[in-house]
C-alpha cells in the first residue's frame, strides 16, 4: 500500500489505521530482510532498489495465495475439481445417467472420471478415498461408508428372437422358471446369479444357471444364438445386441426386385466359438424368381454360410491363425484344446483355416502394387512335424520326422520329408527341395 500511494499517511488512510501502525509493520519487515525498503522524505516515501525487488515478489506471492484460496473455495463447493464415480454396469440410460447429466450441467468445470468394476473393489476404493462415489446394485456390504438407496428399476429378460415368449410385453417369473439362464463370471454376473436364484426360489424352483467367462457383449450373442436366457437392468436394456436371426431375415430381400424370397426350410448348423460349440438355425432361402432364368431349377442358399463360411466365428479363426504361425499345427491345436472350453481341435482344421486367412490377406488390395516384371514369384512353404513312437519289440527309439510341401505358382508342388537322426544334412535336404 505504501508503494502504491507513495507515503505512509496515505497508505494508513486507505487501510483505515494510524500511520504509526503502518510504519511499525514496514520496520518489522525491514528488520527481517536486513535491508531498507523505502527512502523516507518529507514529501513521501520512495522505494529503494532492494525494496522494488522484494515488494514485487511479495505482490506475486499475495496473488498466488488469493488464487489458492479461491480455488480451494470452489473445490470445497463442488464447482471445479475431479470427481471419480464407480459403476457396475454400463451407464447407458436410466437414473445413473440422469444424475450424471444433471451434475455436469450444474458443474461444468468438474472433471468426471467413470470407473467400471466389481462392487467389492469399488467399496474398497471409496473406503480408501481413491473414489468419491459408487453406484452398486443389490445389497453389497459397505462397512465404513455412507449408503443411500437412490432408486429401484425393473428387470428385463433377454430372449432370442425366435423364443416362445419373445412377443409378450410382460414376462412373469412363472413363465421362465424352467428356462436355462446364462450369466457372466465377471461383474455384474455374480449379482445377477444371486438375484435369479433368490427370485425363483420363492416358487419352489431351483433354476439352472450357467456361468461363462465372457464379457457382456459375448453373453448377449450367446443368448441370440439360443444358448440360454439372461436378465439385465433398465440401463443395460438400452444397448442393442443384434443377432444372427436379423441377418437371415434381411438376406431374404432380393437386391434386384426388393421382394421377399421364399424360405425353403429351417436347418441347424454347429458353429465353433471361443466358448464352445453351439447349434444355430441355418435356414435355406430359395433363389428369387427374377433370377431363375430356367424356371424349373429350385436353387437355394443359406445366409449363414456367407456369414460364417468356415463354421466358426472370426474371433476363433483369427486365434487359430495367430497360434499356427507361432507353433506347429499340432501344438497350436493342443494349446487351444487346453486353454479354451471347446471340443478338441484337429491339426488339419488348423492348417486349412490358416490357409484361408492367408488367402484373405492376399486378396486384400495393396497400397502400391509392384509392377508385373518386378513382382517375385509367389512361393508357399508348409512345414509340419510328427513324433513317431517306437513299436514295442521291433524298435528301440523314437523318431521325429519333419515333412514339408513347397508350392510355386504355375509349377508342380514338391514334397519332402526328413528325420534329423537319419538325414545327412537337414539344411541340404530343404535347399534341394527349394
GROMACS .gro file of C-alpha atoms in nm:
model
  434
    1UNK     CA    1   0.000   0.000   0.000
    2UNK     CA    2   0.290   0.241   0.078
    3UNK     CA    3   0.439   0.166  -0.265
    4UNK     CA    4   0.106   0.232  -0.438
    5UNK     CA    5   0.021   0.556  -0.253
    6UNK     CA    6   0.374   0.698  -0.215
    7UNK     CA    7   0.351   0.783   0.160
    8UNK     CA    8   0.279   0.623   0.493
    9UNK     CA    9  -0.005   0.866   0.571
   10UNK     CA   10  -0.200   0.796   0.251
   11UNK     CA   11  -0.148   0.420   0.294
   12UNK     CA   12  -0.283   0.442   0.651
   13UNK     CA   13  -0.588   0.639   0.534
   14UNK     CA   14  -0.661   0.374   0.269
   15UNK     CA   15  -0.632   0.095   0.525
   16UNK     CA   16  -0.822   0.283   0.796
   17UNK     CA   17  -0.544   0.265   1.056
   18UNK     CA   18  -0.295   0.507   1.213
   19UNK     CA   19   0.028   0.592   1.022
   20UNK     CA   20   0.235   0.468   1.316
   21UNK     CA   21   0.095   0.115   1.271
   22UNK     CA   22   0.190   0.111   0.902
   23UNK     CA   23   0.538   0.238   0.984
   24UNK     CA   24   0.585  -0.026   1.254
   25UNK     CA   25   0.495  -0.311   1.017
   26UNK     CA   26   0.732  -0.177   0.750
   27UNK     CA   27   1.018  -0.157   1.005
   28UNK     CA   28   0.946  -0.516   1.113
   29UNK     CA   29   0.977  -0.629   0.751
   30UNK     CA   30   1.299  -0.430   0.706
   31UNK     CA   31   1.447  -0.589   1.019
   32UNK     CA   32   1.353  -0.938   0.891
   33UNK     CA   33   1.507  -0.882   0.544
   34UNK     CA   34   1.806  -0.678   0.664
   35UNK     CA   35   1.764  -0.403   0.402
   36UNK     CA   36   1.589  -0.067   0.384
   37UNK     CA   37   1.275  -0.078   0.172
   38UNK     CA   38   1.191   0.297   0.147
   39UNK     CA   39   1.367   0.633   0.135
   40UNK     CA   40   1.174   0.835   0.396
   41UNK     CA   41   1.149   1.200   0.290
   42UNK     CA   42   0.931   1.494   0.383
   43UNK     CA   43   0.745   1.475   0.052
   44UNK     CA   44   0.675   1.099   0.087
   45UNK     CA   45   0.833   0.754   0.075
   46UNK     CA   46   1.024   0.631  -0.229
   47UNK     CA   47   1.118   0.260  -0.265
   48UNK     CA   48   1.481   0.159  -0.274
   49UNK     CA   49   1.624  -0.079  -0.537
   50UNK     CA   50   1.603  -0.370  -0.293
   51UNK     CA   51   1.254  -0.261  -0.192
   52UNK     CA   52   1.129  -0.272  -0.551
   53UNK     CA   53   1.250  -0.630  -0.597
   54UNK     CA   54   1.124  -0.755  -0.261
   55UNK     CA   55   0.788  -0.583  -0.288
   56UNK     CA   56   0.730  -0.714  -0.644
   57UNK     CA   57   0.799  -1.071  -0.528
   58UNK     CA   58   0.572  -1.017  -0.231
   59UNK     CA   59   0.292  -0.898  -0.458
   60UNK     CA   60   0.323  -1.218  -0.667
   61UNK     CA   61   0.308  -1.426  -0.351
   62UNK     CA   62  -0.008  -1.249  -0.239
   63UNK     CA   63  -0.171  -1.305  -0.578
   64UNK     CA   64  -0.085  -1.676  -0.564
   65UNK     CA   65  -0.227  -1.701  -0.212
   66UNK     CA   66  -0.550  -1.532  -0.320
   67UNK     CA   67  -0.577  -1.765  -0.622
   68UNK     CA   68  -0.514  -2.065  -0.397
   69UNK     CA   69  -0.784  -1.960  -0.155
   70UNK     CA   70  -1.029  -1.905  -0.442
   71UNK     CA   71  -0.961  -2.250  -0.591
   72UNK     CA   72  -0.995  -2.409  -0.251
   73UNK     CA   73  -1.330  -2.239  -0.201
   74UNK     CA   74  -1.453  -2.354  -0.547
   75UNK     CA   75  -1.337  -2.711  -0.490
   76UNK     CA   76  -1.497  -2.719  -0.150
   77UNK     CA   77  -1.826  -2.604  -0.300
   78UNK     CA   78  -1.802  -2.868  -0.580
   79UNK     CA   79  -1.775  -2.615  -0.863
   80UNK     CA   80  -1.447  -2.750  -1.003
   81UNK     CA   81  -1.202  -3.031  -0.947
   82UNK     CA   82  -1.220  -3.402  -1.021
   83UNK     CA   83  -1.498  -3.649  -0.941
   84UNK     CA   84  -1.435  -4.024  -0.961
   85UNK     CA   85  -1.756  -4.226  -0.997
   86UNK     CA   86  -1.770  -4.605  -0.990
   87UNK     CA   87  -2.035  -4.805  -1.177
   88UNK     CA   88  -2.104  -5.176  -1.200
   89UNK     CA   89  -2.262  -5.188  -1.545
   90UNK     CA   90  -2.273  -4.963  -1.848
   91UNK     CA   91  -2.420  -4.617  -1.780
   92UNK     CA   92  -2.633  -4.611  -2.096
   93UNK     CA   93  -2.963  -4.481  -1.963
   94UNK     CA   94  -3.176  -4.465  -1.653
   95UNK     CA   95  -3.117  -4.292  -1.323
   96UNK     CA   96  -2.732  -4.302  -1.319
   97UNK     CA   97  -2.712  -4.124  -1.650
   98UNK     CA   98  -2.970  -3.863  -1.550
   99UNK     CA   99  -2.786  -3.793  -1.224
  100UNK     CA  100  -2.452  -3.750  -1.400
  101UNK     CA  101  -2.603  -3.528  -1.670
  102UNK     CA  102  -2.763  -3.302  -1.410
  103UNK     CA  103  -2.438  -3.280  -1.214
  104UNK     CA  104  -2.229  -3.192  -1.521
  105UNK     CA  105  -2.482  -2.933  -1.632
  106UNK     CA  106  -2.453  -2.756  -1.296
  107UNK     CA  107  -2.077  -2.809  -1.250
  108UNK     CA  108  -1.929  -2.779  -1.598
  109UNK     CA  109  -1.573  -2.726  -1.470
  110UNK     CA  110  -1.560  -3.055  -1.282
  111UNK     CA  111  -1.359  -3.332  -1.448
  112UNK     CA  112  -1.562  -3.654  -1.438
  113UNK     CA  113  -1.393  -3.996  -1.433
  114UNK     CA  114  -1.608  -4.312  -1.461
  115UNK     CA  115  -1.458  -4.642  -1.344
  116UNK     CA  116  -1.625  -4.979  -1.401
  117UNK     CA  117  -1.551  -5.265  -1.164
  118UNK     CA  118  -1.686  -5.509  -0.910
  119UNK     CA  119  -1.890  -5.375  -0.616
  120UNK     CA  120  -1.640  -5.503  -0.359
  121UNK     CA  121  -1.348  -5.332  -0.532
  122UNK     CA  122  -1.541  -5.006  -0.559
  123UNK     CA  123  -1.643  -5.011  -0.194
  124UNK     CA  124  -1.278  -5.067  -0.101
  125UNK     CA  125  -1.175  -4.776  -0.327
  126UNK     CA  126  -1.433  -4.546  -0.163
  127UNK     CA  127  -1.314  -4.651   0.181
  128UNK     CA  128  -0.951  -4.579   0.080
  129UNK     CA  129  -1.054  -4.235  -0.062
  130UNK     CA  130  -0.946  -4.333  -0.415
  131UNK     CA  131  -1.306  -4.299  -0.536
  132UNK     CA  132  -1.564  -4.036  -0.444
  133UNK     CA  133  -1.893  -4.219  -0.501
  134UNK     CA  134  -2.003  -4.555  -0.639
  135UNK     CA  135  -2.331  -4.686  -0.783
  136UNK     CA  136  -2.373  -5.052  -0.684
  137UNK     CA  137  -2.664  -5.291  -0.721
  138UNK     CA  138  -2.813  -5.529  -0.467
  139UNK     CA  139  -2.718  -5.538  -0.102
  140UNK     CA  140  -2.342  -5.510  -0.122
  141UNK     CA  141  -2.195  -5.472   0.230
  142UNK     CA  142  -2.016  -5.138   0.268
  143UNK     CA  143  -1.880  -5.100   0.624
  144UNK     CA  144  -1.729  -4.761   0.693
  145UNK     CA  145  -1.920  -4.592   0.407
  146UNK     CA  146  -2.238  -4.389   0.388
  147UNK     CA  147  -2.503  -4.588   0.197
  148UNK     CA  148  -2.820  -4.442   0.049
  149UNK     CA  149  -3.093  -4.616  -0.155
  150UNK     CA  150  -3.142  -4.392  -0.461
  151UNK     CA  151  -3.376  -4.582  -0.693
  152UNK     CA  152  -3.513  -4.919  -0.798
  153UNK     CA  153  -3.576  -5.026  -1.156
  154UNK     CA  154  -3.750  -5.302  -1.343
  155UNK     CA  155  -3.565  -5.613  -1.456
  156UNK     CA  156  -3.576  -5.706  -1.825
  157UNK     CA  157  -3.537  -6.058  -1.955
  158UNK     CA  158  -3.316  -6.112  -2.262
  159UNK     CA  159  -3.461  -6.368  -2.506
  160UNK     CA  160  -3.364  -6.492  -2.854
  161UNK     CA  161  -3.569  -6.360  -3.145
  162UNK     CA  162  -3.740  -6.696  -3.201
  163UNK     CA  163  -3.823  -6.763  -2.838
  164UNK     CA  164  -4.181  -6.856  -2.750
  165UNK     CA  165  -4.206  -6.558  -2.511
  166UNK     CA  166  -4.039  -6.301  -2.739
  167UNK     CA  167  -4.372  -6.141  -2.844
  168UNK     CA  168  -4.501  -6.086  -2.489
  169UNK     CA  169  -4.486  -5.734  -2.348
  170UNK     CA  170  -4.462  -5.856  -1.987
  171UNK     CA  171  -4.293  -6.176  -1.873
  172UNK     CA  172  -4.355  -6.315  -1.526
  173UNK     CA  173  -4.112  -6.528  -1.328
  174UNK     CA  174  -4.351  -6.825  -1.360
  175UNK     CA  175  -4.307  -6.815  -1.739
  176UNK     CA  176  -3.929  -6.860  -1.725
  177UNK     CA  177  -3.894  -7.081  -1.417
  178UNK     CA  178  -3.798  -7.384  -1.630
  179UNK     CA  179  -3.562  -7.195  -1.863
  180UNK     CA  180  -3.183  -7.218  -1.862
  181UNK     CA  181  -3.013  -6.893  -1.754
  182UNK     CA  182  -2.664  -6.783  -1.851
  183UNK     CA  183  -2.459  -6.517  -1.674
  184UNK     CA  184  -2.105  -6.390  -1.693
  185UNK     CA  185  -1.837  -6.486  -1.444
  186UNK     CA  186  -1.726  -6.124  -1.439
  187UNK     CA  187  -1.923  -5.847  -1.272
  188UNK     CA  188  -2.215  -5.799  -1.251
  189UNK     CA  189  -2.259  -6.171  -1.325
  190UNK     CA  190  -2.242  -6.293  -0.961
  191UNK     CA  191  -2.507  -6.039  -0.854
  192UNK     CA  192  -2.732  -6.148  -1.144
  193UNK     CA  193  -2.683  -6.512  -1.047
  194UNK     CA  194  -2.786  -6.448  -0.685
  195UNK     CA  195  -3.084  -6.238  -0.797
  196UNK     CA  196  -3.218  -6.510  -1.028
  197UNK     CA  197  -3.178  -6.783  -0.764
  198UNK     CA  198  -3.341  -6.567  -0.497
  199UNK     CA  199  -3.633  -6.467  -0.723
  200UNK     CA  200  -3.716  -6.819  -0.843
  201UNK     CA  201  -3.666  -6.988  -0.506
  202UNK     CA  202  -3.995  -6.834  -0.387
  203UNK     CA  203  -4.176  -7.051  -0.645
  204UNK     CA  204  -4.007  -7.369  -0.527
  205UNK     CA  205  -3.775  -7.392  -0.831
  206UNK     CA  206  -3.401  -7.436  -0.840
  207UNK     CA  207  -3.301  -7.258  -1.161
  208UNK     CA  208  -3.029  -7.384  -1.395
  209UNK     CA  209  -2.776  -7.101  -1.424
  210UNK     CA  210  -2.466  -7.140  -1.639
  211UNK     CA  211  -2.167  -6.915  -1.577
  212UNK     CA  212  -1.936  -6.833  -1.869
  213UNK     CA  213  -1.603  -6.644  -1.873
  214UNK     CA  214  -1.721  -6.391  -2.131
  215UNK     CA  215  -1.800  -6.020  -2.140
  216UNK     CA  216  -2.143  -5.863  -2.160
  217UNK     CA  217  -2.137  -5.841  -2.541
  218UNK     CA  218  -2.044  -6.208  -2.589
  219UNK     CA  219  -2.309  -6.310  -2.335
  220UNK     CA  220  -2.579  -6.130  -2.534
  221UNK     CA  221  -2.452  -6.301  -2.850
  222UNK     CA  222  -2.487  -6.639  -2.678
  223UNK     CA  223  -2.846  -6.550  -2.590
  224UNK     CA  224  -2.914  -6.462  -2.954
  225UNK     CA  225  -2.771  -6.800  -3.058
  226UNK     CA  226  -3.009  -6.988  -2.830
  227UNK     CA  227  -2.767  -7.093  -2.555
  228UNK     CA  228  -2.998  -6.963  -2.282
  229UNK     CA  229  -3.166  -6.651  -2.147
  230UNK     CA  230  -3.046  -6.378  -1.913
  231UNK     CA  231  -3.174  -6.076  -1.721
  232UNK     CA  232  -3.049  -5.716  -1.727
  233UNK     CA  233  -3.148  -5.387  -1.571
  234UNK     CA  234  -3.314  -5.095  -1.743
  235UNK     CA  235  -2.978  -4.924  -1.802
  236UNK     CA  236  -2.833  -5.224  -1.989
  237UNK     CA  237  -3.151  -5.274  -2.192
  238UNK     CA  238  -3.079  -4.953  -2.385
  239UNK     CA  239  -2.789  -5.127  -2.561
  240UNK     CA  240  -2.894  -5.317  -2.874
  241UNK     CA  241  -2.739  -5.660  -2.935
  242UNK     CA  242  -2.825  -5.773  -3.289
  243UNK     CA  243  -2.826  -6.147  -3.358
  244UNK     CA  244  -2.799  -6.398  -3.636
  245UNK     CA  245  -3.178  -6.403  -3.687
  246UNK     CA  246  -3.180  -6.043  -3.807
  247UNK     CA  247  -2.909  -6.118  -4.064
  248UNK     CA  248  -3.104  -6.415  -4.201
  249UNK     CA  249  -3.424  -6.209  -4.225
  250UNK     CA  250  -3.252  -5.924  -4.411
  251UNK     CA  251  -3.094  -6.172  -4.652
  252UNK     CA  252  -3.438  -6.282  -4.775
  253UNK     CA  253  -3.488  -5.948  -4.952
  254UNK     CA  254  -3.387  -5.968  -5.319
  255UNK     CA  255  -3.138  -5.699  -5.419
  256UNK     CA  256  -3.295  -5.656  -5.769
  257UNK     CA  257  -3.672  -5.665  -5.724
  258UNK     CA  258  -3.679  -5.595  -5.347
  259UNK     CA  259  -3.927  -5.880  -5.293
  260UNK     CA  260  -3.915  -6.127  -5.009
  261UNK     CA  261  -3.770  -6.461  -5.116
  262UNK     CA  262  -3.922  -6.790  -5.004
  263UNK     CA  263  -3.766  -6.974  -4.714
  264UNK     CA  264  -3.722  -7.331  -4.827
  265UNK     CA  265  -3.659  -7.498  -4.492
  266UNK     CA  266  -3.502  -7.448  -4.150
  267UNK     CA  267  -3.191  -7.644  -4.066
  268UNK     CA  268  -2.945  -7.628  -3.782
  269UNK     CA  269  -2.572  -7.584  -3.801
  270UNK     CA  270  -2.297  -7.628  -3.545
  271UNK     CA  271  -2.068  -7.327  -3.508
  272UNK     CA  272  -1.737  -7.332  -3.323
  273UNK     CA  273  -1.674  -7.035  -3.095
  274UNK     CA  274  -1.412  -6.944  -2.836
  275UNK     CA  275  -1.656  -7.055  -2.563
  276UNK     CA  276  -1.761  -7.386  -2.718
  277UNK     CA  277  -1.965  -7.536  -2.998
  278UNK     CA  278  -2.318  -7.406  -3.035
  279UNK     CA  279  -2.611  -7.501  -3.258
  280UNK     CA  280  -2.786  -7.224  -3.450
  281UNK     CA  281  -3.066  -7.209  -3.705
  282UNK     CA  282  -2.942  -7.202  -4.064
  283UNK     CA  283  -3.245  -7.156  -4.290
  284UNK     CA  284  -3.209  -7.208  -4.665
  285UNK     CA  285  -3.357  -6.936  -4.886
  286UNK     CA  286  -3.469  -7.011  -5.240
  287UNK     CA  287  -3.344  -6.811  -5.533
  288UNK     CA  288  -3.566  -6.520  -5.637
  289UNK     CA  289  -3.792  -6.584  -5.940
  290UNK     CA  290  -3.644  -6.279  -6.111
  291UNK     CA  291  -3.307  -6.462  -6.130
  292UNK     CA  292  -3.439  -6.812  -6.203
  293UNK     CA  293  -3.395  -6.799  -6.580
  294UNK     CA  294  -3.459  -7.170  -6.630
  295UNK     CA  295  -3.789  -7.170  -6.443
  296UNK     CA  296  -3.766  -7.527  -6.313
  297UNK     CA  297  -3.445  -7.530  -6.108
  298UNK     CA  298  -3.510  -7.490  -5.734
  299UNK     CA  299  -3.183  -7.338  -5.610
  300UNK     CA  300  -3.132  -7.223  -5.254
  301UNK     CA  301  -2.859  -7.090  -5.028
  302UNK     CA  302  -2.801  -7.041  -4.657
  303UNK     CA  303  -2.718  -6.684  -4.542
  304UNK     CA  304  -2.523  -6.831  -4.251
  305UNK     CA  305  -2.276  -6.983  -4.499
  306UNK     CA  306  -2.190  -6.635  -4.621
  307UNK     CA  307  -2.166  -6.501  -4.267
  308UNK     CA  308  -1.957  -6.790  -4.125
  309UNK     CA  309  -1.808  -6.985  -4.417
  310UNK     CA  310  -1.568  -7.190  -4.201
  311UNK     CA  311  -1.835  -7.284  -3.946
  312UNK     CA  312  -1.654  -7.084  -3.681
  313UNK     CA  313  -1.658  -6.730  -3.557
  314UNK     CA  314  -1.399  -6.479  -3.689
  315UNK     CA  315  -1.252  -6.448  -3.339
  316UNK     CA  316  -1.175  -6.820  -3.320
  317UNK     CA  317  -1.035  -6.831  -3.673
  318UNK     CA  318  -0.805  -6.538  -3.602
  319UNK     CA  319  -0.686  -6.701  -3.279
  320UNK     CA  320  -0.618  -7.027  -3.463
  321UNK     CA  321  -0.421  -6.847  -3.736
  322UNK     CA  322  -0.212  -6.648  -3.487
  323UNK     CA  323  -0.120  -6.961  -3.292
  324UNK     CA  324  -0.048  -7.159  -3.609
  325UNK     CA  325   0.210  -6.909  -3.733
  326UNK     CA  326   0.394  -6.928  -3.398
  327UNK     CA  327   0.374  -7.302  -3.337
  328UNK     CA  328   0.323  -7.621  -3.531
  329UNK     CA  329  -0.034  -7.707  -3.623
  330UNK     CA  330  -0.045  -7.992  -3.373
  331UNK     CA  331   0.095  -7.777  -3.094
  332UNK     CA  332  -0.148  -7.494  -3.174
  333UNK     CA  333  -0.438  -7.740  -3.169
  334UNK     CA  334  -0.320  -7.874  -2.834
  335UNK     CA  335  -0.294  -7.525  -2.684
  336UNK     CA  336  -0.645  -7.430  -2.794
  337UNK     CA  337  -0.788  -7.755  -2.661
  338UNK     CA  338  -0.616  -7.695  -2.326
  339UNK     CA  339  -0.700  -7.327  -2.283
  340UNK     CA  340  -1.046  -7.292  -2.438
  341UNK     CA  341  -1.373  -7.464  -2.334
  342UNK     CA  342  -1.422  -7.606  -2.683
  343UNK     CA  343  -1.407  -7.952  -2.834
  344UNK     CA  344  -1.064  -8.099  -2.926
  345UNK     CA  345  -0.908  -7.924  -3.225
  346UNK     CA  346  -0.768  -8.108  -3.526
  347UNK     CA  347  -0.436  -8.006  -3.675
  348UNK     CA  348  -0.578  -8.038  -4.028
  349UNK     CA  349  -0.852  -7.790  -3.942
  350UNK     CA  350  -0.590  -7.553  -3.802
  351UNK     CA  351  -0.391  -7.577  -4.125
  352UNK     CA  352  -0.692  -7.525  -4.353
  353UNK     CA  353  -0.820  -7.223  -4.162
  354UNK     CA  354  -0.473  -7.069  -4.153
  355UNK     CA  355  -0.458  -7.107  -4.533
  356UNK     CA  356  -0.799  -6.938  -4.560
  357UNK     CA  357  -0.674  -6.644  -4.354
  358UNK     CA  358  -0.365  -6.622  -4.575
  359UNK     CA  359  -0.582  -6.627  -4.887
  360UNK     CA  360  -0.798  -6.347  -4.747
  361UNK     CA  361  -0.487  -6.141  -4.677
  362UNK     CA  362  -0.360  -6.196  -5.031
  363UNK     CA  363  -0.690  -6.080  -5.178
  364UNK     CA  364  -0.672  -5.753  -4.986
  365UNK     CA  365  -0.573  -5.466  -5.219
  366UNK     CA  366  -0.216  -5.347  -5.173
  367UNK     CA  367  -0.139  -4.977  -5.126
  368UNK     CA  368   0.117  -4.963  -5.408
  369UNK     CA  369   0.128  -5.287  -5.610
  370UNK     CA  370   0.463  -5.368  -5.766
  371UNK     CA  371   0.493  -5.389  -6.147
  372UNK     CA  372   0.444  -5.731  -6.304
  373UNK     CA  373   0.807  -5.753  -6.415
  374UNK     CA  374   0.941  -5.672  -6.068
  375UNK     CA  375   0.696  -5.890  -5.879
  376UNK     CA  376   0.872  -6.201  -5.739
  377UNK     CA  377   0.735  -6.549  -5.793
  378UNK     CA  378   0.488  -6.645  -5.522
  379UNK     CA  379   0.612  -6.935  -5.310
  380UNK     CA  380   0.442  -7.104  -5.018
  381UNK     CA  381   0.637  -7.335  -4.787
  382UNK     CA  382   0.439  -7.556  -4.548
  383UNK     CA  383   0.629  -7.740  -4.277
  384UNK     CA  384   0.487  -7.976  -4.017
  385UNK     CA  385   0.633  -8.228  -3.774
  386UNK     CA  386   0.540  -8.566  -3.634
  387UNK     CA  387   0.661  -8.773  -3.342
  388UNK     CA  388   0.663  -9.147  -3.424
  389UNK     CA  389   0.664  -9.375  -3.124
  390UNK     CA  390   0.876  -9.689  -3.128
  391UNK     CA  391   0.692 -10.018  -3.180
  392UNK     CA  392   0.742 -10.235  -2.874
  393UNK     CA  393   0.956 -10.535  -2.957
  394UNK     CA  394   1.067 -10.410  -3.301
  395UNK     CA  395   1.221 -10.066  -3.249
  396UNK     CA  396   1.428  -9.924  -2.967
  397UNK     CA  397   1.397  -9.547  -3.016
  398UNK     CA  398   1.150  -9.278  -3.112
  399UNK     CA  399   1.176  -9.086  -3.440
  400UNK     CA  400   1.098  -8.720  -3.504
  401UNK     CA  401   1.000  -8.663  -3.868
  402UNK     CA  402   0.975  -8.328  -4.045
  403UNK     CA  403   0.755  -8.311  -4.357
  404UNK     CA  404   0.708  -8.019  -4.590
  405UNK     CA  405   0.544  -7.902  -4.907
  406UNK     CA  406   0.653  -7.625  -5.144
  407UNK     CA  407   0.402  -7.460  -5.376
  408UNK     CA  408   0.504  -7.221  -5.653
  409UNK     CA  409   0.263  -7.058  -5.895
  410UNK     CA  410   0.226  -7.248  -6.226
  411UNK     CA  411   0.458  -7.530  -6.109
  412UNK     CA  412   0.406  -7.879  -5.974
  413UNK     CA  413   0.422  -7.876  -5.591
  414UNK     CA  414   0.711  -8.062  -5.429
  415UNK     CA  415   0.701  -8.255  -5.104
  416UNK     CA  416   0.991  -8.355  -4.885
  417UNK     CA  417   1.045  -8.535  -4.556
  418UNK     CA  418   1.344  -8.598  -4.334
  419UNK     CA  419   1.434  -8.746  -3.999
  420UNK     CA  420   1.704  -8.548  -3.816
  421UNK     CA  421   1.869  -8.865  -3.686
  422UNK     CA  422   1.880  -9.033  -4.026
  423UNK     CA  423   1.939  -8.743  -4.266
  424UNK     CA  424   2.292  -8.648  -4.353
  425UNK     CA  425   2.215  -8.275  -4.358
  426UNK     CA  426   1.868  -8.138  -4.287
  427UNK     CA  427   1.957  -7.798  -4.436
  428UNK     CA  428   2.082  -7.959  -4.757
  429UNK     CA  429   1.756  -8.154  -4.793
  430UNK     CA  430   1.547  -7.839  -4.760
  431UNK     CA  431   1.770  -7.649  -5.006
  432UNK     CA  432   1.740  -7.929  -5.259
  433UNK     CA  433   1.363  -7.920  -5.235
  434UNK     CA  434   1.365  -7.543  -5.279
   0.00000   0.00000   0.00000
